[in-house]
Coordinates of C-alpha atoms in Angstrom, one line a residue:
M1 CA 27.7 116.5 -95.8
R2 CA 28.7 117.6 -92.2
L3 CA 32.2 116.2 -92.7
S4 CA 32.7 118.1 -95.9
L5 CA 31.5 121.4 -94.4
V6 CA 33.8 120.9 -91.4
L7 CA 36.8 120.2 -93.7
A8 CA 36.0 123.2 -95.9
A9 CA 35.7 125.5 -92.9
S10 CA 38.9 124.2 -91.4
L11 CA 40.8 124.5 -94.7
M12 CA 39.7 128.1 -95.1
A13 CA 40.9 128.9 -91.5
A14 CA 44.2 127.2 -92.3
G15 CA 44.6 129.3 -95.4
V16 CA 44.5 132.6 -93.5
A17 CA 46.4 131.4 -90.4
H18 CA 49.9 132.8 -90.0
A19 CA 49.5 134.6 -93.4
E20 CA 52.3 137.0 -92.3
T21 CA 54.9 134.2 -92.7
P22 CA 54.2 132.1 -95.8
A23 CA 55.3 128.5 -96.0
P24 CA 58.6 127.9 -97.9
T25 CA 58.3 126.5 -101.4
T26 CA 58.3 122.7 -101.5
D27 CA 59.7 122.2 -105.0
Q28 CA 63.3 121.0 -105.0
P29 CA 65.1 121.1 -108.4
L30 CA 68.0 119.3 -106.9
L31 CA 65.9 116.1 -106.8
R32 CA 65.3 116.3 -110.5
T33 CA 69.1 116.7 -111.1
I34 CA 69.8 113.7 -108.9
A35 CA 67.2 111.5 -110.6
A36 CA 68.5 112.4 -114.1
D37 CA 72.1 111.4 -113.1
V38 CA 71.1 107.7 -112.5
D39 CA 72.5 105.6 -115.3
P40 CA 71.0 102.3 -116.4
K41 CA 74.3 101.3 -118.1
A42 CA 76.1 101.7 -114.8
L43 CA 73.5 99.5 -113.1
E44 CA 74.0 96.9 -115.8
S45 CA 77.8 97.0 -115.5
T46 CA 77.5 96.4 -111.7
I47 CA 75.2 93.4 -112.1
R48 CA 77.4 91.9 -114.9
A49 CA 80.4 92.1 -112.5
L50 CA 78.4 90.5 -109.7
V51 CA 77.1 87.7 -111.9
G52 CA 80.7 87.1 -113.0
F53 CA 81.6 85.7 -109.6
G54 CA 79.6 82.6 -110.3
T55 CA 78.1 82.3 -106.9
R56 CA 77.8 84.7 -104.1
H57 CA 76.4 82.2 -101.6
T58 CA 77.1 83.2 -98.0
L59 CA 78.9 79.8 -97.4
S60 CA 80.9 80.0 -100.7
D61 CA 84.6 80.6 -101.2
T62 CA 86.0 83.7 -99.4
K63 CA 89.7 83.3 -100.5
S64 CA 89.4 83.3 -104.3
D65 CA 89.7 86.6 -106.2
K66 CA 87.4 85.3 -109.0
R67 CA 84.6 83.2 -107.5
G68 CA 82.5 83.4 -104.4
I69 CA 81.2 85.9 -101.9
G70 CA 84.7 86.9 -100.7
A71 CA 85.7 88.1 -104.2
A72 CA 82.3 89.9 -104.6
R73 CA 82.6 91.7 -101.3
R74 CA 86.2 92.8 -102.1
W75 CA 85.1 94.0 -105.5
T76 CA 82.3 96.0 -103.8
K77 CA 84.7 97.6 -101.4
A78 CA 87.0 98.6 -104.2
R79 CA 84.1 100.1 -106.1
F80 CA 83.2 102.2 -103.1
E81 CA 86.8 103.2 -102.8
A82 CA 86.9 104.4 -106.4
I83 CA 83.7 106.4 -105.9
S84 CA 85.2 108.0 -102.8
K85 CA 88.4 108.9 -104.7
D86 CA 86.2 110.7 -107.3
C87 CA 84.5 112.8 -104.6
G88 CA 87.7 113.7 -102.8
G89 CA 87.5 111.0 -100.1
C90 CA 83.9 111.7 -99.1
L91 CA 83.2 108.1 -98.2
T92 CA 84.5 106.1 -95.3
I93 CA 84.4 102.3 -95.9
E94 CA 83.7 100.0 -93.0
T95 CA 83.3 96.2 -93.0
P96 CA 81.5 95.2 -89.8
S97 CA 81.2 91.4 -89.3
Q98 CA 79.8 88.8 -86.9
T99 CA 79.9 85.0 -86.8
F100 CA 76.5 83.3 -87.0
T101 CA 75.5 79.7 -86.5
G102 CA 72.0 78.5 -87.4
K103 CA 69.9 76.1 -89.4
R104 CA 71.3 77.4 -92.7
A105 CA 74.8 77.9 -91.3
P106 CA 75.3 74.8 -89.1
N107 CA 79.1 75.1 -89.0
G108 CA 79.1 78.8 -88.4
V109 CA 79.9 81.5 -90.9
V110 CA 81.5 85.0 -90.8
V111 CA 79.0 87.5 -92.2
E112 CA 80.5 90.7 -93.4
D113 CA 78.8 93.8 -94.6
V114 CA 80.4 96.5 -96.8
L115 CA 79.3 100.0 -95.8
A116 CA 80.2 103.3 -97.5
I117 CA 79.5 106.2 -95.1
Q118 CA 79.1 109.8 -96.4
K119 CA 79.2 111.9 -93.2
G120 CA 76.6 114.7 -92.9
T121 CA 77.8 118.3 -92.8
S122 CA 75.8 119.6 -89.8
D123 CA 73.8 116.7 -88.4
P124 CA 76.1 113.7 -88.8
N125 CA 74.6 111.4 -86.2
R126 CA 71.3 111.4 -88.1
V127 CA 71.5 108.6 -90.6
I128 CA 69.7 107.6 -93.8
I129 CA 70.5 104.1 -95.1
I130 CA 70.0 102.3 -98.4
A131 CA 70.7 98.6 -98.4
G132 CA 70.8 95.5 -100.6
H133 CA 72.1 92.0 -100.1
I134 CA 75.0 90.7 -102.2
D135 CA 74.6 87.0 -101.4
S136 CA 72.8 84.6 -103.8
R137 CA 71.4 81.1 -103.8
V138 CA 69.8 78.3 -105.9
T139 CA 67.0 75.8 -105.1
D140 CA 68.8 74.1 -102.2
V141 CA 69.7 76.9 -99.8
M142 CA 72.6 74.9 -98.6
D143 CA 74.2 74.5 -102.1
F144 CA 77.1 76.8 -102.0
T145 CA 79.0 75.4 -105.0
S146 CA 76.5 75.6 -107.9
D147 CA 76.4 78.7 -110.1
A148 CA 74.0 81.2 -108.5
P149 CA 74.1 84.4 -110.6
G150 CA 71.7 86.3 -108.3
A151 CA 71.2 88.9 -111.0
N152 CA 67.9 90.2 -109.6
D153 CA 68.0 88.7 -106.1
D154 CA 69.7 90.7 -105.1
G155 CA 72.2 91.9 -107.7
S156 CA 69.6 94.5 -108.5
G157 CA 69.5 95.9 -105.0
T158 CA 73.3 95.9 -104.7
A159 CA 73.6 97.7 -108.0
A160 CA 71.0 100.3 -106.7
V161 CA 73.1 100.9 -103.6
I162 CA 76.3 101.4 -105.5
E163 CA 74.7 103.6 -108.1
A164 CA 73.1 105.7 -105.3
A165 CA 76.6 106.1 -103.8
R166 CA 78.0 107.3 -107.1
V167 CA 75.2 109.8 -107.7
L168 CA 74.8 111.2 -104.2
S169 CA 78.5 111.4 -103.4
K170 CA 78.6 114.4 -105.8
H171 CA 76.5 116.4 -103.3
R172 CA 76.7 117.2 -99.7
F173 CA 73.8 116.8 -97.1
P174 CA 73.3 117.8 -93.5
A175 CA 72.6 114.2 -92.4
T176 CA 74.8 111.1 -93.0
L177 CA 74.1 108.7 -95.8
V178 CA 75.1 105.0 -95.5
F179 CA 75.3 102.8 -98.6
A180 CA 75.1 99.2 -97.2
V181 CA 75.9 96.0 -99.1
L182 CA 74.9 93.2 -96.9
S183 CA 75.7 89.5 -96.7
G184 CA 73.9 86.5 -95.2
E185 CA 70.3 87.4 -96.1
E186 CA 69.4 84.0 -97.6
Q187 CA 70.9 82.1 -94.7
G188 CA 68.9 84.0 -92.0
L189 CA 68.8 87.8 -92.5
Y190 CA 72.2 88.0 -90.9
G191 CA 73.4 91.0 -92.8
G192 CA 70.6 93.1 -91.6
K193 CA 71.4 92.1 -88.0
V194 CA 75.1 93.1 -88.5
L195 CA 73.9 96.5 -89.9
A196 CA 71.4 97.1 -87.0
D197 CA 74.0 96.1 -84.4
Y198 CA 76.6 98.4 -85.9
A199 CA 74.2 101.3 -86.1
R200 CA 73.3 100.9 -82.4
A201 CA 77.0 100.5 -81.4
Q202 CA 77.8 103.8 -83.3
G203 CA 74.8 105.6 -81.6
W204 CA 73.3 106.4 -85.0
K205 CA 69.9 108.0 -85.1
V206 CA 68.6 106.0 -88.0
E207 CA 65.8 107.9 -89.6
A208 CA 65.2 105.5 -92.5
D209 CA 66.5 102.2 -93.9
L210 CA 65.5 101.6 -97.5
N211 CA 66.0 97.9 -98.1
N212 CA 66.1 97.1 -101.8
D213 CA 65.6 93.4 -102.5
I214 CA 64.5 92.1 -105.9
V215 CA 64.0 95.5 -107.7
G216 CA 65.1 94.9 -111.3
N217 CA 62.4 92.8 -113.0
S218 CA 59.4 94.2 -114.8
R219 CA 57.8 91.0 -116.2
G220 CA 55.9 88.7 -113.8
Q221 CA 55.7 84.9 -113.8
S222 CA 52.3 85.1 -115.5
G223 CA 53.7 87.3 -118.2
L224 CA 52.2 90.5 -116.8
M225 CA 54.3 93.5 -117.5
D226 CA 54.6 96.4 -115.1
N227 CA 57.4 98.9 -115.3
T228 CA 55.6 101.8 -113.8
H229 CA 55.1 100.7 -110.2
V230 CA 57.3 99.6 -107.3
R231 CA 56.0 98.1 -104.1
V232 CA 57.1 99.6 -100.7
F233 CA 56.3 97.3 -97.7
S234 CA 56.0 98.8 -94.3
E235 CA 55.2 97.5 -90.8
G236 CA 52.0 98.6 -89.2
T237 CA 52.9 98.6 -85.5
K238 CA 56.5 98.8 -84.2
A239 CA 58.3 95.5 -83.6
V240 CA 59.7 97.1 -80.4
E241 CA 56.3 98.2 -79.0
T242 CA 55.8 97.6 -75.3
P243 CA 52.6 96.1 -73.9
E244 CA 51.7 99.4 -72.4
Q245 CA 52.3 101.2 -75.7
A246 CA 50.2 98.6 -77.5
N247 CA 47.3 99.2 -75.1
G248 CA 47.3 102.9 -75.8
R249 CA 47.7 102.4 -79.5
R250 CA 44.8 99.9 -79.7
Y251 CA 42.5 102.4 -78.0
N252 CA 43.6 105.7 -79.7
G253 CA 44.9 104.5 -83.0
G254 CA 48.3 104.3 -84.7
E255 CA 48.0 100.8 -86.3
V256 CA 48.7 102.3 -89.7
D257 CA 51.0 105.2 -88.6
S258 CA 54.3 103.7 -87.6
P259 CA 57.4 105.7 -88.7
S260 CA 58.0 103.0 -91.4
R261 CA 54.5 103.5 -92.8
N262 CA 54.8 107.3 -92.8
L263 CA 58.2 106.8 -94.5
A264 CA 56.4 104.8 -97.2
R265 CA 53.9 107.6 -97.6
F266 CA 56.9 110.0 -97.9
L267 CA 58.3 107.9 -100.8
D268 CA 55.0 107.8 -102.5
G269 CA 54.7 111.6 -102.5
L270 CA 58.2 112.0 -103.9
A271 CA 57.5 109.6 -106.8
D272 CA 54.3 111.6 -107.6
R273 CA 56.2 114.9 -107.7
Y274 CA 59.5 114.1 -109.2
L275 CA 59.4 110.9 -111.3
T276 CA 57.8 110.4 -114.6
N277 CA 55.3 107.6 -115.1
F278 CA 56.4 105.8 -111.9
D279 CA 54.4 105.3 -108.8
V280 CA 54.8 103.7 -105.4
M281 CA 52.4 100.9 -104.5
M282 CA 52.2 101.0 -100.7
V283 CA 51.7 97.6 -99.2
Y284 CA 50.6 97.5 -95.6
R285 CA 52.7 94.5 -94.6
T286 CA 56.3 94.2 -93.2
D287 CA 57.2 92.0 -96.1
R288 CA 55.6 89.7 -98.7
Y289 CA 53.3 87.1 -97.2
G290 CA 55.3 84.5 -95.3
R291 CA 58.6 85.9 -96.5
G292 CA 61.3 88.2 -95.1
G293 CA 64.2 90.5 -95.8
D294 CA 67.0 92.4 -94.2
Q295 CA 64.7 95.3 -93.1
V296 CA 63.3 92.9 -90.4
P297 CA 66.3 92.9 -88.1
V298 CA 66.5 96.7 -88.5
L299 CA 62.9 97.0 -87.4
E300 CA 63.5 94.7 -84.5
A301 CA 66.3 97.0 -83.4
G302 CA 63.8 99.9 -83.3
Y303 CA 64.7 101.7 -86.5
P304 CA 62.3 102.8 -89.2
A305 CA 62.7 100.6 -92.3
V306 CA 60.8 99.7 -95.5
R307 CA 61.3 97.0 -98.1
V308 CA 61.4 98.2 -101.7
T309 CA 60.5 95.4 -104.2
E310 CA 59.5 95.2 -107.9
A311 CA 55.7 95.3 -108.7
V312 CA 55.6 91.9 -110.3
E313 CA 57.9 89.0 -109.4
N314 CA 58.9 86.0 -111.5
Y315 CA 59.4 83.1 -109.2
D316 CA 60.9 81.0 -112.0
R317 CA 63.9 83.3 -111.7
Q318 CA 64.2 83.2 -107.9
H319 CA 66.0 80.6 -105.8
Q320 CA 66.2 78.3 -108.8
N321 CA 69.0 76.0 -110.2
L322 CA 70.0 77.1 -113.7
R323 CA 68.1 74.8 -116.1
T324 CA 65.6 74.5 -118.9
E325 CA 62.5 72.3 -118.4
N326 CA 59.9 71.8 -121.2
G327 CA 61.3 74.7 -122.9
K328 CA 61.0 77.0 -119.9
P329 CA 64.2 78.6 -118.5
Y330 CA 64.8 78.8 -114.8
G331 CA 67.3 80.7 -112.8
D332 CA 68.2 84.3 -111.7
V333 CA 70.1 85.3 -114.8
I334 CA 70.9 88.8 -116.1
E335 CA 68.4 88.4 -119.0
G336 CA 65.7 88.8 -116.3
V337 CA 66.7 92.3 -115.4
D338 CA 65.1 95.4 -116.9
F339 CA 67.8 98.0 -116.5
N340 CA 65.5 101.0 -117.3
Y341 CA 63.0 99.8 -114.7
L342 CA 65.8 99.3 -112.2
A343 CA 67.0 102.9 -112.9
Q344 CA 63.5 104.2 -112.0
V345 CA 63.7 102.3 -108.7
T346 CA 67.1 103.7 -108.1
R347 CA 65.9 107.2 -108.8
L348 CA 63.2 106.8 -106.2
N349 CA 65.8 105.7 -103.6
T350 CA 68.3 108.5 -104.4
I351 CA 65.7 111.3 -104.3
A352 CA 64.3 109.9 -101.1
M353 CA 67.8 109.8 -99.4
A354 CA 68.6 113.3 -100.6
S355 CA 65.3 114.7 -99.4
L356 CA 65.4 113.0 -96.0
A357 CA 69.0 114.0 -95.5
S358 CA 68.3 117.6 -96.4
A359 CA 65.2 118.1 -94.3
P360 CA 65.2 118.8 -90.5
T361 CA 64.9 115.9 -88.2
P362 CA 61.3 114.7 -87.8
P363 CA 59.5 116.3 -84.9
T364 CA 59.6 114.8 -81.5
D365 CA 57.2 114.7 -78.6
V366 CA 54.2 115.1 -80.9
K367 CA 50.9 115.2 -78.9
I368 CA 47.2 115.9 -79.5
A369 CA 44.5 117.0 -77.1
G370 CA 40.9 117.9 -77.4
A371 CA 38.7 115.3 -75.7
V372 CA 35.2 116.6 -75.2
S373 CA 35.9 119.7 -77.3
P374 CA 35.0 120.9 -80.8
D375 CA 38.7 121.7 -81.5
T376 CA 41.9 119.8 -81.6
K377 CA 45.2 121.0 -80.1
V378 CA 48.4 119.7 -81.7
S379 CA 51.8 120.3 -80.0
W380 CA 55.4 119.2 -80.5
A381 CA 58.9 119.9 -79.3
A382 CA 61.0 122.6 -81.1
T383 CA 62.9 121.1 -84.0
P384 CA 66.5 122.3 -84.6
S385 CA 67.0 123.9 -88.0
A386 CA 63.3 124.0 -88.8
A387 CA 61.8 127.2 -90.0
G388 CA 58.4 125.9 -89.0
H389 CA 56.2 122.9 -89.0
R390 CA 53.3 121.6 -91.0
V391 CA 50.4 120.1 -89.1
W392 CA 48.6 117.3 -91.1
W393 CA 45.3 115.5 -90.7
R394 CA 43.2 113.0 -92.6
G395 CA 40.1 110.9 -92.1
T396 CA 40.8 107.7 -90.1
T397 CA 40.2 105.6 -93.2
D398 CA 42.2 107.7 -95.6
P399 CA 45.5 106.0 -96.7
T400 CA 47.5 109.2 -97.0
W401 CA 47.7 112.7 -95.4
R402 CA 45.2 115.0 -97.1
F403 CA 45.1 118.4 -95.3
S404 CA 47.7 120.6 -93.6
R405 CA 48.3 123.9 -91.9
W406 CA 51.6 125.7 -91.9
V407 CA 52.8 126.9 -88.5
P408 CA 55.9 129.1 -88.8
D409 CA 58.9 130.0 -86.8
A410 CA 59.4 128.7 -83.3
A411 CA 55.8 127.9 -82.5
T412 CA 55.3 124.5 -81.0
T413 CA 51.5 124.3 -80.9
T414 CA 48.4 125.1 -82.9
T415 CA 44.7 124.7 -82.4
L416 CA 42.6 123.3 -85.3
K417 CA 39.2 124.9 -84.8
D418 CA 36.1 122.8 -85.5
L419 CA 38.2 119.7 -86.1
V420 CA 36.9 117.1 -83.6
I421 CA 39.8 114.9 -82.3
D422 CA 37.6 111.8 -82.5
D423 CA 37.2 112.0 -86.3
F424 CA 40.7 112.4 -87.7
F425 CA 44.3 111.2 -87.5
F426 CA 46.9 114.0 -87.0
G427 CA 50.6 114.4 -87.5
V428 CA 53.4 116.9 -87.8
S429 CA 56.3 117.4 -90.2
S430 CA 59.3 119.8 -89.8
V431 CA 60.2 122.1 -92.6
S432 CA 63.5 124.0 -93.3
A433 CA 63.7 127.6 -94.6
D434 CA 64.4 126.3 -98.1
G435 CA 61.4 124.0 -98.1
W436 CA 62.9 120.6 -97.3
E437 CA 60.3 118.6 -95.3
S438 CA 60.5 115.6 -93.0
P439 CA 58.2 112.7 -93.0
V440 CA 55.0 113.2 -91.0
V441 CA 55.1 112.0 -87.4
F442 CA 52.0 110.5 -85.8
P443 CA 51.5 111.4 -82.1
G444 CA 52.9 109.3 -79.3
P445 CA 55.2 106.3 -79.2
A446 CA 53.3 104.6 -82.1
G447 CA 54.6 107.2 -84.6
S448 CA 57.9 108.4 -83.1
F449 CA 61.0 108.3 -85.3
E450 CA 63.3 108.5 -82.3
S451 CA 66.0 105.8 -82.2
P452 CA 66.8 103.5 -79.3
P453 CA 69.7 104.5 -77.0
P454 CA 73.2 103.5 -78.1
A455 CA 74.3 100.0 -77.0
P456 CA 76.2 100.0 -73.7
K457 CA 80.0 99.7 -74.2
P458 CA 81.5 96.4 -73.0

């Protein structure tokens, strides 16, 4: 009862605070336009082309124009170039590569990513990435000659990336968009490493990496059908957290408020507002249990990243030789892809990228104070291009942000009367004059979206 009364009083106070400058409207019709432009037939066409290369195993042929990963990468590059031509040259195509040797690449292999970069209009060093991996495999991860269609794993993710480029290249955004088709995932998450290293070498301020891996199937192995949910996996504490930061976080909280986790909440909110009959299922793990994806090297480089994956997986169609046993088909073939479902996942990605790239940068230097006080003071550094900030709070066991106060103009602090700092988690988002809003930033290093410094030049 006491908590309810406190919240009610605080919400009433928040409603009258700064009444002279109302908060901008948060509805963005552009996002509905973008979502409506996603075409299931375009996604199907891309996957059929990818399947047509026979195998896209990382160790497969790189010289042929018809079979193998080399042909698939060149086709992807040409597809990006065609999209760029349609938008007046708005995309720059880059193909960063590295050579890796490991357990699944004992003789060494050149891993090449294909990136299409749409430079931001006013904040080009702030970067939003969508990624999917183009390589495929069968039962034996070292078998690079057998047919490995990889229709869903991860032809679906690659198709989502290319379709996002087609749709979003029709618009311009303050921040830079990167459409990343990666190689080497099945051999050791190598493509994600190439992407992360390239981002750091360029000095990118990566605000989000949306890694789409296995996003096109709506019928699980047990027969369960789910075409209305998608899972978004997010790390709980930063992979780059220092021991000192970990000690502070363990004492004061932040285990469920990494930038990646608040990015997942951001996606969940967008789905609720702009997509029909489609919801985000947030999963509080970096990835599926005991498994991994290309978002992991990006996290290890210190950038916010999430993994987007279908709600129900069919393991008979993953990492399997093409065959039929006892009447049951195995293998990652195109018949296992639900293109309307994949379109919904792609819509989520495109509106997320557009929203993130349109909003101001997430707040920095977010702090809270109020020990031994009935009130909580929240402060932050001024955010360029923000018309104001929204201060958020929730109970410590609530999964999502529940309450907020609008703080307009250049103010960088507010006091929440009768909200005891001990009993809530707090955060701050930045808002533009036309209502674009950043993800919420939790106070301190645990929640900061700031990128690591650029890699030193050799």
